[in-house]
Structure formats: structure tokens, C-alpha cells
XYZ file of C-alpha atoms in Angstrom:
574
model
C 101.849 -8.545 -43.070
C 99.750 -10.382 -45.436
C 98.933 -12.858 -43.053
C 98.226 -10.729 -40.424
C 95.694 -8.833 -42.638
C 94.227 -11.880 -43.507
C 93.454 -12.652 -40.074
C 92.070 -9.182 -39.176
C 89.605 -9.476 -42.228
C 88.611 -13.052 -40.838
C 87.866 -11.720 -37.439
C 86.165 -8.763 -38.010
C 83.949 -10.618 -40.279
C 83.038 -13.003 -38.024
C 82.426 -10.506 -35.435
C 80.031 -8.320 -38.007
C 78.073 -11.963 -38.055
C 78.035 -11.921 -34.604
C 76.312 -8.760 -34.435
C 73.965 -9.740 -37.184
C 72.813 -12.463 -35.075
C 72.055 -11.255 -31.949
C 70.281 -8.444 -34.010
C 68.201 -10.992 -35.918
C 67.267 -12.774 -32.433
C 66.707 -9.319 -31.090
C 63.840 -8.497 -33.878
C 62.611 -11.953 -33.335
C 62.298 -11.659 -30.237
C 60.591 -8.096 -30.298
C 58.534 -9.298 -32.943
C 57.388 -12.277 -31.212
C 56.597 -10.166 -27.702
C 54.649 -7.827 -30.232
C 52.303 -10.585 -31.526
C 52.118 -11.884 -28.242
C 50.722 -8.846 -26.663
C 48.331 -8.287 -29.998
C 46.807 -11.559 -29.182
C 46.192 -11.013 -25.488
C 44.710 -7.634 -26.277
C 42.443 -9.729 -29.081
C 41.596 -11.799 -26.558
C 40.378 -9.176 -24.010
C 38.596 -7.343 -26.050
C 36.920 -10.725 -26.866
C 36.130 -11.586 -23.247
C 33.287 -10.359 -21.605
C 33.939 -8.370 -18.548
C 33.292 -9.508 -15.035
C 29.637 -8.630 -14.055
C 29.509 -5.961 -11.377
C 28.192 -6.627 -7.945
C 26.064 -3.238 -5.955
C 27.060 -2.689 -2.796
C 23.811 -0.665 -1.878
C 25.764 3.027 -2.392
C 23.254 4.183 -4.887
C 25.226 7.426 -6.494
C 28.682 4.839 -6.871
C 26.265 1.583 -8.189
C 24.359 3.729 -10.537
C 27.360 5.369 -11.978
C 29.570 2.661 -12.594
C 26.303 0.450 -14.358
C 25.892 3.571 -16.445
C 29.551 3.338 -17.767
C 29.753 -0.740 -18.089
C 26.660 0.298 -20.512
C 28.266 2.129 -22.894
C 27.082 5.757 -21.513
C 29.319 8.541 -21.938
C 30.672 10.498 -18.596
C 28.756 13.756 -19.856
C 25.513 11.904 -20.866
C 25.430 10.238 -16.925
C 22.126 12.012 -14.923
C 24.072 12.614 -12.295
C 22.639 11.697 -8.211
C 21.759 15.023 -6.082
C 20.139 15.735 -3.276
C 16.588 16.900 -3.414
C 16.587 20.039 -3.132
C 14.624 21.730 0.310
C 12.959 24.717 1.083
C 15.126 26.341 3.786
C 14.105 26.250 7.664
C 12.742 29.477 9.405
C 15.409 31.073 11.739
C 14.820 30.903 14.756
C 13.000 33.894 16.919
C 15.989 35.870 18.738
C 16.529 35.191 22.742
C 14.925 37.895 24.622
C 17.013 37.353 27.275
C 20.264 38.299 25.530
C 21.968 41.719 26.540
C 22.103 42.669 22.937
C 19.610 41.018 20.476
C 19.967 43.688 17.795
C 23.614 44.985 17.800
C 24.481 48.263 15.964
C 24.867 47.757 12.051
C 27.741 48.803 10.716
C 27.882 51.339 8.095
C 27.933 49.891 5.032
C 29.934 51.138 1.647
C 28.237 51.093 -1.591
C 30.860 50.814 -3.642
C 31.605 47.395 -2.134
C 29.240 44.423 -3.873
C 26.668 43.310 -2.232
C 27.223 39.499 -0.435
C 24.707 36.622 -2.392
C 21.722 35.739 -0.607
C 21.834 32.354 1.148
C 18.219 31.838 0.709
C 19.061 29.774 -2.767
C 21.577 27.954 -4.830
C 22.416 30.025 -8.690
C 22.669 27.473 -11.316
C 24.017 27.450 -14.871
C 21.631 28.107 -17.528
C 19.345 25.022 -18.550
C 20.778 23.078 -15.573
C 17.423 22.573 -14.381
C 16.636 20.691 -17.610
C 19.252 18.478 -17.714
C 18.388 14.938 -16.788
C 19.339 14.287 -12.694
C 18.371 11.651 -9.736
C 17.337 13.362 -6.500
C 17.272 11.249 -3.763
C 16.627 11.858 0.073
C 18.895 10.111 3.136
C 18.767 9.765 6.300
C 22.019 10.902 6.982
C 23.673 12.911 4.100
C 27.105 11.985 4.975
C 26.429 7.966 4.412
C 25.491 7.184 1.278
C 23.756 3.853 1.982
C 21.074 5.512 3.688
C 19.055 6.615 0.281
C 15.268 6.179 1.868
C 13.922 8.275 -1.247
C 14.452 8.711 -5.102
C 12.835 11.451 -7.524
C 13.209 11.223 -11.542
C 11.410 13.702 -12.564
C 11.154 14.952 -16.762
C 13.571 12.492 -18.825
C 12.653 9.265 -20.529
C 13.219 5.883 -18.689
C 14.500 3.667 -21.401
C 14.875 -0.170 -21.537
C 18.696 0.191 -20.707
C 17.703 2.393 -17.912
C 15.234 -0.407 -16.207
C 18.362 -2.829 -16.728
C 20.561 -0.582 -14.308
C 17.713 0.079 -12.017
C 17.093 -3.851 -11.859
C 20.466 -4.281 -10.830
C 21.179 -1.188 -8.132
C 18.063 -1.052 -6.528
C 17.184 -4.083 -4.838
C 20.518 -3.649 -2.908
C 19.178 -0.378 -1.478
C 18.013 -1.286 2.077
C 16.092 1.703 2.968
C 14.466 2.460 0.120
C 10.865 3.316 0.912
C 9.860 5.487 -1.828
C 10.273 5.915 -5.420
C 8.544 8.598 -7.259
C 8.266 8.950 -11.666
C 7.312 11.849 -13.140
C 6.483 12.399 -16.765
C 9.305 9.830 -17.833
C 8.014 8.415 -20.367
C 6.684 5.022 -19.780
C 6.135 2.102 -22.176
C 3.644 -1.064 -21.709
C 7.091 -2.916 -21.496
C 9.047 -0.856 -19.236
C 6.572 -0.058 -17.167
C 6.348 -4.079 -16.492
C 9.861 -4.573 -16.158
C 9.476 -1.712 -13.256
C 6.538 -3.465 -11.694
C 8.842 -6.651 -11.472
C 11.618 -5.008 -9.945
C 9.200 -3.613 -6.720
C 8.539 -6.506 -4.927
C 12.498 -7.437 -4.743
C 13.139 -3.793 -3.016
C 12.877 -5.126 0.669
C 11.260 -1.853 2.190
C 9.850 -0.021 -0.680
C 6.238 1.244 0.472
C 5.772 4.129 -1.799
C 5.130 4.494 -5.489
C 4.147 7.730 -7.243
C 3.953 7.562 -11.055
C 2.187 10.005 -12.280
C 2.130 11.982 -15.769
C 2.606 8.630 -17.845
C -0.187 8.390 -20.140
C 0.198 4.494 -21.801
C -2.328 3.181 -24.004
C -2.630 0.054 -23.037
C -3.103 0.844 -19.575
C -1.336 -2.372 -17.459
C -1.757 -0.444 -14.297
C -3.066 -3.313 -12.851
C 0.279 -5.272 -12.506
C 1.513 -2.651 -10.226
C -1.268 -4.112 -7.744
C -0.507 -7.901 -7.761
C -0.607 -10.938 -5.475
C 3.097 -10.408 -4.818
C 3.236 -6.548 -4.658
C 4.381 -5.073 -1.215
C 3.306 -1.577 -2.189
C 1.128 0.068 0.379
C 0.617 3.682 -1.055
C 0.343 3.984 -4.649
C -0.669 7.539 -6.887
C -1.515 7.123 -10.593
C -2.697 10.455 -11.065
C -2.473 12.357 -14.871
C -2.050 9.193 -16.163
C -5.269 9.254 -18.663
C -6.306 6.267 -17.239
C -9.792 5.235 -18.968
C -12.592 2.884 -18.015
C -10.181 0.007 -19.695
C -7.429 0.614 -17.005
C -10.176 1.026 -13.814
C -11.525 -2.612 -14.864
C -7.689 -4.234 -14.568
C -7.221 -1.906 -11.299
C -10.292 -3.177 -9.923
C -10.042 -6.546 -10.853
C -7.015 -6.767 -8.916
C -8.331 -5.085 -6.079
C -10.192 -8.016 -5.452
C -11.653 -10.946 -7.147
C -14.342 -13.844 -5.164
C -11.080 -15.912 -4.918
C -8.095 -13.222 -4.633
C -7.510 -10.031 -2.532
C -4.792 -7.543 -2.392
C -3.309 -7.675 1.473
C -1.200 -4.809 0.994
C -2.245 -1.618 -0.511
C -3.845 0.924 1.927
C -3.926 4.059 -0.127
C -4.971 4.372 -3.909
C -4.789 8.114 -6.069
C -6.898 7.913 -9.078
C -7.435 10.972 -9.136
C -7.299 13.263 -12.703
C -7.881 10.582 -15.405
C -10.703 10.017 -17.601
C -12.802 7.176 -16.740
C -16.984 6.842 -16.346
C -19.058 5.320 -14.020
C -18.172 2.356 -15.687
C -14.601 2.564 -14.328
C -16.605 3.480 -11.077
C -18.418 0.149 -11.061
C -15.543 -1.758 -11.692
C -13.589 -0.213 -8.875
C -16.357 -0.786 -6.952
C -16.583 -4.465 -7.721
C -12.794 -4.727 -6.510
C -13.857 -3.398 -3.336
C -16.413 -6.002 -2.326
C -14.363 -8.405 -0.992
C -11.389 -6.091 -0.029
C -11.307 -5.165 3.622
C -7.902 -3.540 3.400
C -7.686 0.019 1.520
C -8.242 2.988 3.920
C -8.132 5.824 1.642
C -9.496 6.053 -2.059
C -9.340 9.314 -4.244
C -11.369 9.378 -7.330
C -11.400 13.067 -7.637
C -11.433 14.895 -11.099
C -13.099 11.960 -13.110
C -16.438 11.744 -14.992
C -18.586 9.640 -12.187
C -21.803 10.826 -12.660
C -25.126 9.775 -9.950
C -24.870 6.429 -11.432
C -21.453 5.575 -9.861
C -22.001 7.546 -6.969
C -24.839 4.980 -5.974
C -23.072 2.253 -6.688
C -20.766 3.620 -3.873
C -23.613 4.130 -1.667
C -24.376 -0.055 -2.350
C -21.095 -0.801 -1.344
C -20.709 1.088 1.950
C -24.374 0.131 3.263
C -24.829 -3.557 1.955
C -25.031 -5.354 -0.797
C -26.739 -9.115 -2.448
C -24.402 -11.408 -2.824
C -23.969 -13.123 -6.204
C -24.208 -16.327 -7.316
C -20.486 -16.832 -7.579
C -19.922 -15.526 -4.042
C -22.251 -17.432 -2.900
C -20.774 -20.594 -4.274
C -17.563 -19.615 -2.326
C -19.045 -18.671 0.698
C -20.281 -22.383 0.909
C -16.641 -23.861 -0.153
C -15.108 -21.605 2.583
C -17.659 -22.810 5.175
C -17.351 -26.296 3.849
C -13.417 -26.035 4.195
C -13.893 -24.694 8.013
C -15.804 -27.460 8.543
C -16.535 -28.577 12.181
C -13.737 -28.924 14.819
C -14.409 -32.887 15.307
C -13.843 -33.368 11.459
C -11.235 -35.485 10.519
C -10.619 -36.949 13.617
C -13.048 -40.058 13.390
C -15.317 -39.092 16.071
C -18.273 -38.135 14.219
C -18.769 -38.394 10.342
C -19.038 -35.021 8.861
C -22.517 -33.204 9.109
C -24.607 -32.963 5.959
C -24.059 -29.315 3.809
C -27.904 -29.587 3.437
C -28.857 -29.651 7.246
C -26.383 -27.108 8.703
C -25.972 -24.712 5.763
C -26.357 -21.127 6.472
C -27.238 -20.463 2.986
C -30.389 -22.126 3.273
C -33.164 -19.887 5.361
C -35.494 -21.552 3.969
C -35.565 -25.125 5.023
C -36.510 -26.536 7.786
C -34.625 -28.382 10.122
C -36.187 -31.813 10.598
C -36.091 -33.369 13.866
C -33.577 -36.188 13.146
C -30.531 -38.137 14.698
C -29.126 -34.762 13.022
C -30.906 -32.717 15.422
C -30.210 -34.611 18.861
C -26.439 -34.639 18.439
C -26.403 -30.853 17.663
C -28.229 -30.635 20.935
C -25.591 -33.235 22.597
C -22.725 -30.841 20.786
C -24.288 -27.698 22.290
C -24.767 -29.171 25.979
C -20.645 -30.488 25.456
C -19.841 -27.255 23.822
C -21.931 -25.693 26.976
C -20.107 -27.723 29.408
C -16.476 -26.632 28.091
C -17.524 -23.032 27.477
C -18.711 -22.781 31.513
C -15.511 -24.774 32.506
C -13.455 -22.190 30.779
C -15.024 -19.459 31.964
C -14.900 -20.684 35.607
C -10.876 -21.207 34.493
C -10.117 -17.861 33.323
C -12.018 -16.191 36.364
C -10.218 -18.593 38.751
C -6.972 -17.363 37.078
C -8.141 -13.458 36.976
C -9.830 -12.973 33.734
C -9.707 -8.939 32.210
C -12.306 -6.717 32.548
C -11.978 -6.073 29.349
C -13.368 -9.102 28.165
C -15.746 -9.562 30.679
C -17.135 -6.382 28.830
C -16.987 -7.754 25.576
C -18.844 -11.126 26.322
C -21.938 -9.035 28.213
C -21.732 -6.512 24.741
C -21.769 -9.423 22.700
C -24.905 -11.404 24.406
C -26.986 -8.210 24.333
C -26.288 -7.367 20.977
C -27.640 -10.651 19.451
C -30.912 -9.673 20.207
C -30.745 -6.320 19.037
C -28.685 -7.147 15.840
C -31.399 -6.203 13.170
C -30.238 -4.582 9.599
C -32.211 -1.926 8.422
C -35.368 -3.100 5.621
C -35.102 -6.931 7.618
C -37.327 -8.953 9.955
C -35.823 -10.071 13.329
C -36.115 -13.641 12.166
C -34.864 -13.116 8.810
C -31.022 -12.632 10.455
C -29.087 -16.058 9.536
C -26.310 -15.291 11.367
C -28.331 -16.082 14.750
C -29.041 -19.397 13.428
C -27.638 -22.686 14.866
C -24.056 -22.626 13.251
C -21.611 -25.241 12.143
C -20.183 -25.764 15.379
C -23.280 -26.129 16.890
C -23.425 -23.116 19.067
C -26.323 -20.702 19.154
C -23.984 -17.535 19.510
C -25.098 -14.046 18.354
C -24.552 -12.003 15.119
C -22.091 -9.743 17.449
C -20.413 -12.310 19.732
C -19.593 -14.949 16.158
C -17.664 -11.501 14.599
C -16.316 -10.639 17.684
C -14.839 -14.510 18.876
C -13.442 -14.665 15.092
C -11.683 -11.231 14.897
C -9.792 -11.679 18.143
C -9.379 -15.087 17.746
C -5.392 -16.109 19.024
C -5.518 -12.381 20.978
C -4.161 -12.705 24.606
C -4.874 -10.045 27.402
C -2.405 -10.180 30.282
C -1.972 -7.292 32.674
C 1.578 -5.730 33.230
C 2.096 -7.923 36.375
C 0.909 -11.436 37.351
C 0.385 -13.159 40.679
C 4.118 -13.517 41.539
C 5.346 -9.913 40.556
C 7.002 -11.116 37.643
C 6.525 -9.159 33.926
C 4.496 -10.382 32.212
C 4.698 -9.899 28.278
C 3.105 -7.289 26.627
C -0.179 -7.368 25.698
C -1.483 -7.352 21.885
C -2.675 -4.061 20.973
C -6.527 -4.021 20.834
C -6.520 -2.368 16.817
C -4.514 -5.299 15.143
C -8.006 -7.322 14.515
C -7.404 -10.594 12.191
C -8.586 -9.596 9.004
C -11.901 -11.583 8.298
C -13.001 -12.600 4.711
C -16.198 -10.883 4.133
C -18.031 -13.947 2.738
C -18.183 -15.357 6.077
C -19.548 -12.684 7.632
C -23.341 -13.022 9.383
C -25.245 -13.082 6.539
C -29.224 -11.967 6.040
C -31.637 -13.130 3.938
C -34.056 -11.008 2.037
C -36.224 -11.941 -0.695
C -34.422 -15.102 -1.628
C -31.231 -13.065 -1.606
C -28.281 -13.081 0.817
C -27.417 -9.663 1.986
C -24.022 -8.763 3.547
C -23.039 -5.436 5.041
C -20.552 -3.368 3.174
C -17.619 -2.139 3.084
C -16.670 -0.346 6.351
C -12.556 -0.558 5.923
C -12.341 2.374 3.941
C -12.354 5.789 5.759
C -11.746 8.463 3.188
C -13.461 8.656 -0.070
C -12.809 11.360 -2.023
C -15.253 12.213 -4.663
C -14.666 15.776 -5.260
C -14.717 17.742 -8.713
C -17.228 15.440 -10.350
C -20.462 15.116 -11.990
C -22.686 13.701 -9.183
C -25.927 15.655 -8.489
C -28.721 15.269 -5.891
C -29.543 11.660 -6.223
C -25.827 10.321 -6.078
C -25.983 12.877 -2.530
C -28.751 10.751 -1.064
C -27.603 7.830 -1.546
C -23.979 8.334 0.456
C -26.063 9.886 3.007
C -28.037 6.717 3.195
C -25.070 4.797 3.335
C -23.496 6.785 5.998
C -26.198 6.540 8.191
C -26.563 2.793 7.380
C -23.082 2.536 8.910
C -23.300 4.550 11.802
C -26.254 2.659 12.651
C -24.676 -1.036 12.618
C -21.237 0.465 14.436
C -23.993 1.308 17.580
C -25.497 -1.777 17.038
C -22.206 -4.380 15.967
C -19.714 -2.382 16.977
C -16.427 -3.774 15.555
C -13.114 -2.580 16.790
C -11.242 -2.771 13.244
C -14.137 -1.345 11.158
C -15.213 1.779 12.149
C -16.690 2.938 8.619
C -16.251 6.325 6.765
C -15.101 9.084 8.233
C -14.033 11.706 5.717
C -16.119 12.155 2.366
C -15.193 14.970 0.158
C -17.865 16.191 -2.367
C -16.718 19.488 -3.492
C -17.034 21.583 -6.839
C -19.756 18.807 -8.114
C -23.498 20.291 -9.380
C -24.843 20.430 -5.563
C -26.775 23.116 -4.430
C -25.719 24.253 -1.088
C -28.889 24.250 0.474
C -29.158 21.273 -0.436
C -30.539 19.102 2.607
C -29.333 16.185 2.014
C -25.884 18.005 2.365
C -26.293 19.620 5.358
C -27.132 16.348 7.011
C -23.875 14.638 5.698
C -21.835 17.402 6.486
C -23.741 17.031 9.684
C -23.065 13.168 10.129
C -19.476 13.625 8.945
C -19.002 15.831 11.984
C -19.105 13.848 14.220
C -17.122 11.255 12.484
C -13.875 13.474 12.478
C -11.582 11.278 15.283
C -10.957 14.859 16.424
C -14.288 16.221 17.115
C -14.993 17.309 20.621
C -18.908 17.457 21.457
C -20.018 20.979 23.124
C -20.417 20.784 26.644
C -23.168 22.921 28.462
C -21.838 25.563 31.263
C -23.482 25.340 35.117
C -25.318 28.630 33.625
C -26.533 26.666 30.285
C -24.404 28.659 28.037
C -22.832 26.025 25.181
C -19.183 26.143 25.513
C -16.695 24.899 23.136
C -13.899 22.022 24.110
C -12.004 22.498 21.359
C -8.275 22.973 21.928
């Protein structure tokens, strides 16, 4: 029995050991898996996470940026639709059998339905930061064309997320800021984020007073914006100099900006001037509204300068000849001729007189050769079936050289009917003309053989010409260009310009209705809307009358008054 116990106690102990070891190995391993999975979560919260890539859905892009950053879920503006007023119902069908069917009798003790003419909102949801954007189709959210912030700051972090989801927005046209709270810095950071949205055309930001006034790089060589609004942005003579500096310089011009809102800021005629300076050179913006300022008669003149005609400087001057000098003549380069002396052909010379040198004879030889091709060409184009079109053209532009005179000039005192680089002796109208449509073709919808022919170009899209080589006049030592006729609206309204500031835009206007009779260019057909309102003008003011007058007959839509069999004036409006 002894024995026996003996060998019980031996084997249970060795099976408790057992135990204890597969235990122990157990912990281990536990213990091991533990670290393991401590070290991998170490590790992760180490690594950075994978950078996310838009996929142009503006409400999912924006959201998930906003988290990555750190944002909470509650402190996310969330993206709405903008909200809109709601349509008119339509008129009811006469025709139906029963357009107003008996109302039933209603029970007042039953509550009345909501109205559907609005949405009910918690309180203070209106003042709780949001995005509204616009689509094209609300059910696909890759169509955002529009986006609204309106009342919250725009922080740095903010500009990082819009840097990221809105260049991947393909139809975004418009982006509009309100009162967000705009730094030098972010304000920048937006500006460089513009140009990379493919189709953005539209930029309101407005309510964003900054005082140090960089509104200029919203307007630079690379911008693609073609409507822009800084209004209520207590922008000050400081900020007009930068905007109108890069307007235009002598060497640089904005090519894309049509429309510019200045309106309801705080700059002078100084800001005026400097505006006006940009314009100059720029034969591009349409529509300018500097309504609500402090331009006095002193700005409004310099406005009048730059809509008749204006000196040029010495610095324009300098680059008018560079710019001629680069055009050059066609045979340059070539080895046919050496190139012509600046002195002998310069336009920017009235002055001297052409000596009768080997110069002279082989202009003549050019214009007999240039002659000779010109009448070959012509007999070409009216073998093949020239237009009438330009037949018209030529004949307009041959009997306007003669009658091409500016206002306060001599007949001979035009250099534009000078001999030219090329050697021709083509008028003021016919050079502008043959350098606007230059590379235009004018087929008709068929040719000979029946076949289509393509489309022809449409007659407004004019090559944009760089004012300094416009025909030129010299007057008192000076030479005089005319002004700017690209822009068609002006809006002056609720300023301080008086009586003299009046004559001189009626001066201008009438400067520029007299060169369109005389030059008439298809791309620059001068002012057509001026708005003067709430300024110190008397209303009997003459000098008003005859602008309102002039401006009358500028509207595109005015419709002369045509005189009855009976002589009775009747009206064809409508």
C-alpha cells in the first residue's frame, strides 16, 4: 500500500507541474501578444495617416478634411443648399370644367396645416456657421457650380481644406465671401488657390475690411477671374493704386477681368487717378462701378481724359517704339534687305523730314511690289468670289482716311496717314481695321461645289490690339492717342462731382461718338451707360440734359421715332 501511495504522490505531482507549465507558457504567451499589440498601436499612433485624395463631391471632401483636421462632428459648418425664394403658381386653366371646386367645410377645432411657403428652423440656426452651395442638378453632388459663406471667420486651417477640395470641383464658377473675416495672409493663400479652380469666373468678397489692402493680387497675370466685387471693403486710396497698377502697367495688362465693383469704400480722386492710370493701356474691362466713393470734379475729369484722348508719356512712348521696332518689317530677317533705319521710318517723329535718299527709292520700289501683290490678291479673291462684306469694308476704309481728323488737330498733323513701316500709304481707318481682323476668314455657308463649308468667324471676336500702336497724332510736340472706348458702363453715382466734372464726360462722350462715325471700329463701340445720380447736379443743369440726351441714343435698345404718313411722331418701342 505504501508503494502504491508513493506512486500516486509521484504522479500527481508531476501532473500539478504539468499544469504549472502550460500555465506559465499560457501567461507568456498572453503577455507577449499583449506587448505585441501595445507596440503596433505605438506605432500607429506614431505614423502619419495616408493623405486624402477629393473626388470633386464637395459636401463628402469637405467633411472628411474637416475631421482629418482635428474638428469635432458638432463644430463641422455643415453644406446646404441655398436657400430660394419659391416660384409663383401657375395661373389656373380656363379651360378646365371645374377650376375652383367647392371647399369643404372646415372644423376649427382641428389645427391648422403649416404653410409651405417656408422652412421653421430651430432657434439661432440661422447663426450657426453653414456652406450654401448651388447645383445643377440637386441629386448629383458633383455638380456644385456655386458656393456662399456668408458671417463666420475663414481661418488658416480653413484655407488648408479649401486648397485641397476645391480645385477638384469642375463646375465651380462662383464663389462668394461675406463678412468672414479676412487676413493679409489668408486672403493670399485664397488668391492662390483661384487660378487652380478650372472654371471659376466669379468672385464676390465683400464686407472684409484689411488694412493692408492686397486687393491687388486678386487681379494678377495668372488670374482667370472675369467678374470680381470688392464692395464694403474700406478700400482707401492705398488699395486703388495696387488695383490699378495691376489693371495695367506700359509693359503688363490684365486679359481677363471684364467687370470690376468698387463700389462703397473710401478712396479720393487720388484712388480715381490711379484707377484711371490702369485703364490706359487696358482694352478689356466692360463695366466699372465706382459708386459711393469720395471722387470729387477732379477725378471725374480725369475720366473724361481717358475716354476722349490722352498724351502719351515718355515711358509709353519709349515702348511704343520697342513694339514697333519688334514688328519690324516683313523682309527682316530674311537677308533680303538690311533693316530700315528707326530714324527714317519712325512714326514718332512728325517732325523730320524725309530726305530723298536710297532710303526713299526702295520705299517707293516696296510700295509699287507691295502694290503689285495687293492688286494680284484682290483680282484672286474676286476670281474666287470675294464677300460683300469686305468689299464694304475696303471702300469704308479708303474713304475714311481722308476724313480721319481728331477733334483740336490739323489734317496734316495725323501720323497715322504717314508712310508706315511696311511701306504702304494706308489710312488711319483701313491700318486699324487690316490689324483687328487680321487671321479672320469669311466663307459663305456653301461653296462652288455644294459642299459645307465651315463656319464663319463671328464678326465681334476682334483681336485685341495694344493701344500703343494705335494711329497716333501729334500735337504740340506731344503724341496724342484716343482713349479708352472698351469700357461701356461707368458708374459714377452717389458722389461728389459737380458741374465741371459734368462737362467734361459730356465732352468725352461726344468725343467718342464722333470718332465711332468717323473710325468706326467693330470691337469698340465706346460708352454706353453712365450713371451720375444723387451727386451735387442741378437738374436743369444743361450739360445734363445733353448727356442724358447723348446716352439715349447709346442704349443698344433704343428705337428712333418714326414719323406717321399724317406727320404724327409715333413710337416703335415694343
Amino acid at each position: 500500500m505504501s508503494e502504491a501511495g508513493d506512486a500516486k504522490g509521484v504522479f500527481a505531482s508531476a501532473a500539478k507541474k504539468v499544469k504549472m507549465g502550460k500555465r506559465v507558457e499560457k501567461a507568456l504567451k498572453e503577455k507577449a501578444a499583449a506587448s505585441s499589440s501595445q507596440e503596433a498601436t505605438e506605432e500607429d499612433a506614431n505614423k502619419a495617416p495616408e493623405p486624402y485624395t477629393c473626388i470633386g463631391h464637395f459636401d463628402a471632401d469637405f467633411t472628411e478634411l474637416c475631421r482629418r483636421a482635428g474638428l469635432p462632428p458638432t463644430e463641422i459648418p455643415p453644406v446646404v443648399l441655398r436657400a430660394k425664394r419659391p416660384g409663383t403658381p401657375p395661373p389656373p386653366d380656363p379651360k378646365a370644367k371645374d377650376p375652383t371646386p367647392p371647399e369643404e367645410p372646415v372644423d376649427v377645432a382641428e389645427e391648422e396645416p403649416k404653410p409651405k411657403t417656408y422652412v421653421t428652423k430651430e432657434k439661432y440656426s440661422y447663426f450657426k456657421p453653414n456652406i450654401q452651395v448651388e447645383m445643377e442638378h440637386e441629386e448629383k453632388p458633383a455638380t456644385v457650380t456655386e458656393i456662399y459663406i456668408r458671417g463666420w471667420k475663414i481661418d488658416d486651417m480653413m484655407v488648408d481644406i479649401f486648397r485641397n477640395c476645391f480645385p477638384t470641383i469642375e463646375k465651380l464658377n462662383t464663389i462668394n465671401l461675406w463678412n468672414v473675416g479676412l487676413t493679409d495672409k489668408t486672403l493670399r493663400d485664397l488668391a492662390a488657390i483661384f487660378p487652380q479652380c478650372p472654371n471659376l469666373k466669379n468672385v464676390s468678397i465683400e464686407g472684409n475690411p484689411i488694412a493692408e489692402e492686397p486687393w491687388a493680387c486678386l487681379i494678377g497675370d495668372d488670374s482667370l477671374i472675369v467678374n470680381l466685387s470688392l464692395r464694403h471693403n474700406e478700400i482707401t486710396d492705398r488699395g486703388a493704386s495696387g488695383i490699378g497698377a495691376a489693371l495695367s502697367t506700359v509693359t503688363t495688362c490684365n486679359k481677363n477681368l471684364i467687370s470690376l465693383n468698387l463700389s462703397h469704400n473710401k478712396f479720393s480722386d487720388v484712388g480715381a487717378e490711379a484707377v484711371v492710370k490702369g485703364l490706359r493701356m487696358n482694352r478689356v474691362l466692360l463695366c466699372l462701378s465706382l459708386a459711393s466713393n469720395k471722387i470729387t470734379d477732379k477725378g471725374a475729369v480725369k475720366f473724361g481724359e481717358l475716354l476722349s484722348r490722352f498724351p502719351l508719356t515718355h515711358e509709353e512712348v519709349v515702348e511704343r517704339r520697342k513694339l514697333l521696332s519688334d514688328k519690324g518689317s516683313p523682309d527682316r530677317g530674311t537677308g533680303k534687305s538690311p533693316p530700315p533705319s528707326r530714324r527714317a521710318e519712325s512714326k514718332d517723329r512728325p517732325g523730320s523730314v524725309r530726305s530723298g535718299s536710297h532710303l526713299d527709292k526702295g520705299d517707293k520700289k516696296r510700295d509699287k511690289s507691295s502694290k503689285k501683290k495687293d492688286s494680284k490678291k484682290d483680282k484672286d479673291e474676286g476670281a474666287k468670289g470675294g464677300t460683300k462684306k469686305d468689299d464694304k469694308w475696303k471702300k469704308g476704309s479708303h474713304s475714311m482716311g481722308a476724313k480721319a481728323v481728331m477733334a483740336g488737330g490739323s489734317r496734316s498733323s495725323i501720323v497715322g496717314l504717314n508712310t508706315s513701316r511696311h511701306g504702304s500709304r494706308a489710312s488711319l481707318v483701313a491700318e486699324t481695321v487690316n490689324k483687328t481682323t487680321k487671321g479672320k476668314k469669311t466663307t459663305s455657308s456653301k461653296d462652288k461645289k455644294g459642299g459645307a463649308a465651315p463656319e464663319s468667324e463671328s464678326p465681334d471676336m476682334v483681336e485685341a490690339i495694344n493701344p500703343l500702336l494705335d494711329s497716333v497724332e501729334s500735337i504740340d510736340g506731344q503724341l496724342w492717342i484716343p482713349g479708352n472706348r472698351s469700357i461701356i458702363n461707368l458708374n459714377l453715382s452717389r458722389n461728389e462731382i459737380g458741374e465741371a466734372g459734368l462737362k467734361s464726360l459730356l465732352l468725352a462722350l461726344q468725343y467718342q461718338i464722333t470718332l465711332a462715325n468717323l473710325a468706326p471700329h467693330p470691337a469698340l463701340k465706346g460708352l454706353m451707360r453712365l450713371s451720375l445720380g444723387r451727386n451735387p447736379i442741378r437738374a436743369d443743369s444743361e450739360a445734363y440734359q445733353k448727356l442724358q440726351d447723348l446716352l439715349l441714343t447709346r442704349d443698344p435698345f433704343y428705337k428712333p421715332q418714326a414719323k406717321s404718313p399724317d406727320g404724327e411722331v409715333q413710337s416703335l418701342v415694343g
